[in-house]
PDB file of C-alpha atoms in Angstrom:
ATOM      1  CA  GLN A   1      64.239 102.626  91.739  1.00 48.00           C
ATOM      2  CA  ALA A   2      65.369  99.741  93.567  1.00 55.00           C
ATOM      3  CA  LEU A   3      68.071 101.399  95.405  1.00 55.00           C
ATOM      4  CA  ILE A   4      66.681 104.756  95.992  1.00 65.00           C
ATOM      5  CA  PRO A   5      65.065 103.587  99.494  1.00 67.00           C
ATOM      6  CA  GLU A   6      68.051 102.191 100.879  1.00 71.00           C
ATOM      7  CA  SER A   7      69.791 105.735 100.791  1.00 76.00           C
ATOM      8  CA  ALA A   8      67.628 107.745 101.196  1.00 80.00           C
ATOM      9  CA  ALA A   9      66.931 107.979 104.445  1.00 81.00           C
ATOM     10  CA  ALA A  10      70.585 108.818 104.933  1.00 79.00           C
ATOM     11  CA  GLN A  11      70.414 111.304 101.841  1.00 83.00           C
ATOM     12  CA  SER A  12      73.566 110.229 100.474  1.00 83.00           C
ATOM     13  CA  SER A  13      74.850 107.599  97.948  1.00 81.00           C
ATOM     14  CA  LEU A  14      74.419 104.053  98.323  1.00 78.00           C
ATOM     15  CA  ALA A  15      77.895 103.154  98.573  1.00 82.00           C
ATOM     16  CA  GLU A  16      77.624 104.817 101.722  1.00 86.00           C
ATOM     17  CA  VAL A  17      74.987 103.240 102.879  1.00 84.00           C
ATOM     18  CA  MET A  18      77.226  99.888 102.161  1.00 83.00           C
ATOM     19  CA  MET A  19      79.984 100.541 103.702  1.00 87.00           C
ATOM     20  CA  ASN A  20      78.363 102.046 107.252  1.00 88.00           C
ATOM     21  CA  GLY A  21      80.267 105.553 106.122  1.00 88.00           C
ATOM     22  CA  VAL A  22      83.210 104.624 105.951  1.00 91.00           C
ATOM     23  CA  PRO A  23      85.654 105.530 103.132  1.00 90.00           C
ATOM     24  CA  THR A  24      86.351 102.640 100.795  1.00 91.00           C
ATOM     25  CA  ARG A  25      88.398 101.853  97.763  1.00 92.00           C
ATOM     26  CA  PRO A  26      87.034  99.867  95.474  1.00 93.00           C
ATOM     27  CA  GLN A  27      88.895  97.090  94.138  1.00 96.00           C
ATOM     28  CA  LYS A  28      87.567  96.939  90.548  1.00 96.00           C
ATOM     29  CA  MET A  29      85.946  99.650  88.385  1.00 96.00           C
ATOM     30  CA  VAL A  30      82.913  98.384  85.794  1.00 95.00           C
ATOM     31  CA  THR A  31      81.377 101.049  83.300  1.00 93.00           C
ATOM     32  CA  HIS A  32      78.008  99.566  81.712  1.00 90.00           C
ATOM     33  CA  ASN A  33      75.603 100.937  78.823  1.00 89.00           C
ATOM     34  CA  TRP A  34      71.857 101.740  80.339  1.00 86.00           C
ATOM     35  CA  GLY A  35      70.894 100.392  77.235  1.00 91.00           C
ATOM     36  CA  ASN A  36      71.781  96.649  78.450  1.00 92.00           C
ATOM     37  CA  LEU A  37      70.101  95.161  80.700  1.00 94.00           C
ATOM     38  CA  PHE A  38      70.763  95.639  84.662  1.00 92.00           C
ATOM     39  CA  ARG A  39      70.529  91.740  85.386  1.00 95.00           C
ATOM     40  CA  ASP A  40      73.306  91.461  82.802  1.00 96.00           C
ATOM     41  CA  LEU A  41      75.533  94.092  84.614  1.00 96.00           C
ATOM     42  CA  VAL A  42      74.982  92.557  87.919  1.00 96.00           C
ATOM     43  CA  ALA A  43      75.419  89.157  86.632  1.00 98.00           C
ATOM     44  CA  ALA A  44      78.991  90.166  84.768  1.00 97.00           C
ATOM     45  CA  ILE A  45      79.930  91.367  88.331  1.00 97.00           C
ATOM     46  CA  CYS A  46      79.180  88.827  89.536  1.00 98.00           C
ATOM     47  CA  ALA A  47      80.609  86.358  87.305  1.00 98.00           C
ATOM     48  CA  ASP A  48      83.875  88.294  88.051  1.00 98.00           C
ATOM     49  CA  ALA A  49      84.128  87.537  91.801  1.00 98.00           C
ATOM     50  CA  LEU A  50      83.028  84.017  91.160  1.00 98.00           C
ATOM     51  CA  GLY A  51      86.188  83.982  88.534  1.00 97.00           C
ATOM     52  CA  GLU A  52      84.222  82.985  85.596  1.00 97.00           C
ATOM     53  CA  GLU A  53      85.105  83.959  82.061  1.00 96.00           C
ATOM     54  CA  GLU A  54      81.506  84.867  81.130  1.00 97.00           C
ATOM     55  CA  TYR A  55      78.359  85.286  82.979  1.00 97.00           C
ATOM     56  CA  SER A  56      75.749  83.534  81.591  1.00 97.00           C
ATOM     57  CA  GLN A  57      75.662  80.985  84.005  1.00 97.00           C
ATOM     58  CA  VAL A  58      75.318  83.062  86.466  1.00 98.00           C
ATOM     59  CA  ALA A  59      72.386  85.467  84.323  1.00 98.00           C
ATOM     60  CA  PHE A  60      70.450  82.123  84.839  1.00 98.00           C
ATOM     61  CA  MET A  61      71.056  82.110  88.507  1.00 97.00           C
ATOM     62  CA  LEU A  62      70.171  85.942  88.997  1.00 97.00           C
ATOM     63  CA  ASP A  63      66.563  84.783  87.401  1.00 96.00           C
ATOM     64  CA  HIS A  64      66.102  80.909  88.736  1.00 97.00           C
ATOM     65  CA  ASP A  65      68.435  80.450  91.987  1.00 96.00           C
ATOM     66  CA  PHE A  66      69.289  84.221  93.666  1.00 95.00           C
ATOM     67  CA  HIS A  67      70.123  82.308  97.000  1.00 96.00           C
ATOM     68  CA  LYS A  68      71.611  79.765  95.398  1.00 97.00           C
ATOM     69  CA  LEU A  69      74.361  82.397  93.686  1.00 97.00           C
ATOM     70  CA  GLU A  70      74.452  83.710  97.267  1.00 96.00           C
ATOM     71  CA  GLN A  71      75.641  80.750  98.809  1.00 97.00           C
ATOM     72  CA  LEU A  72      78.218  80.829  96.607  1.00 97.00           C
ATOM     73  CA  LEU A  73      79.326  83.778  96.690  1.00 98.00           C
ATOM     74  CA  ARG A  74      79.460  83.765 100.467  1.00 97.00           C
ATOM     75  CA  LYS A  75      80.909  80.231 100.306  1.00 97.00           C
ATOM     76  CA  MET A  76      84.384  81.884  98.481  1.00 97.00           C
ATOM     77  CA  GLY A  77      83.903  84.420 100.514  1.00 97.00           C
ATOM     78  CA  ARG A  78      83.696  86.718  97.466  1.00 97.00           C
ATOM     79  CA  LEU A  79      81.300  89.245  99.442  1.00 94.00           C
ATOM     80  CA  SER A  80      83.390  91.839 100.212  1.00 92.00           C
ATOM     81  CA  LEU A  81      84.677  92.682  97.011  1.00 95.00           C
ATOM     82  CA  THR A  82      84.515  96.373  96.391  1.00 94.00           C
ATOM     83  CA  TYR A  83      83.433  97.116  92.608  1.00 95.00           C
ATOM     84  CA  TRP A  84      82.445 101.163  91.556  1.00 92.00           C
ATOM     85  CA  VAL A  85      80.049 101.021  89.042  1.00 90.00           C
ATOM     86  CA  CYS A  86      80.338 104.237  86.203  1.00 86.00           C
ATOM     87  CA  ALA A  87      77.281 104.789  84.280  1.00 66.00           C
TER      88      ALA A  87
END
């Protein structure tokens, strides 16, 4: 539900909306299980972007200080990394 509104108007994938319709090759591919927490998936991706070996601290930041995490990713120049998330 959180992602559909971002791409509904364009009737396209969220990736197309985020990349302004420009075909973009992902730098990394991630697989997941829908039985796990979505927060943990996002935390694992962010931890990878930050070069961390585990994601628990990032998961904590997602829950308690999202803006600090976003600032850290921005400061490190990691917001432009591209990931393909496959179910």
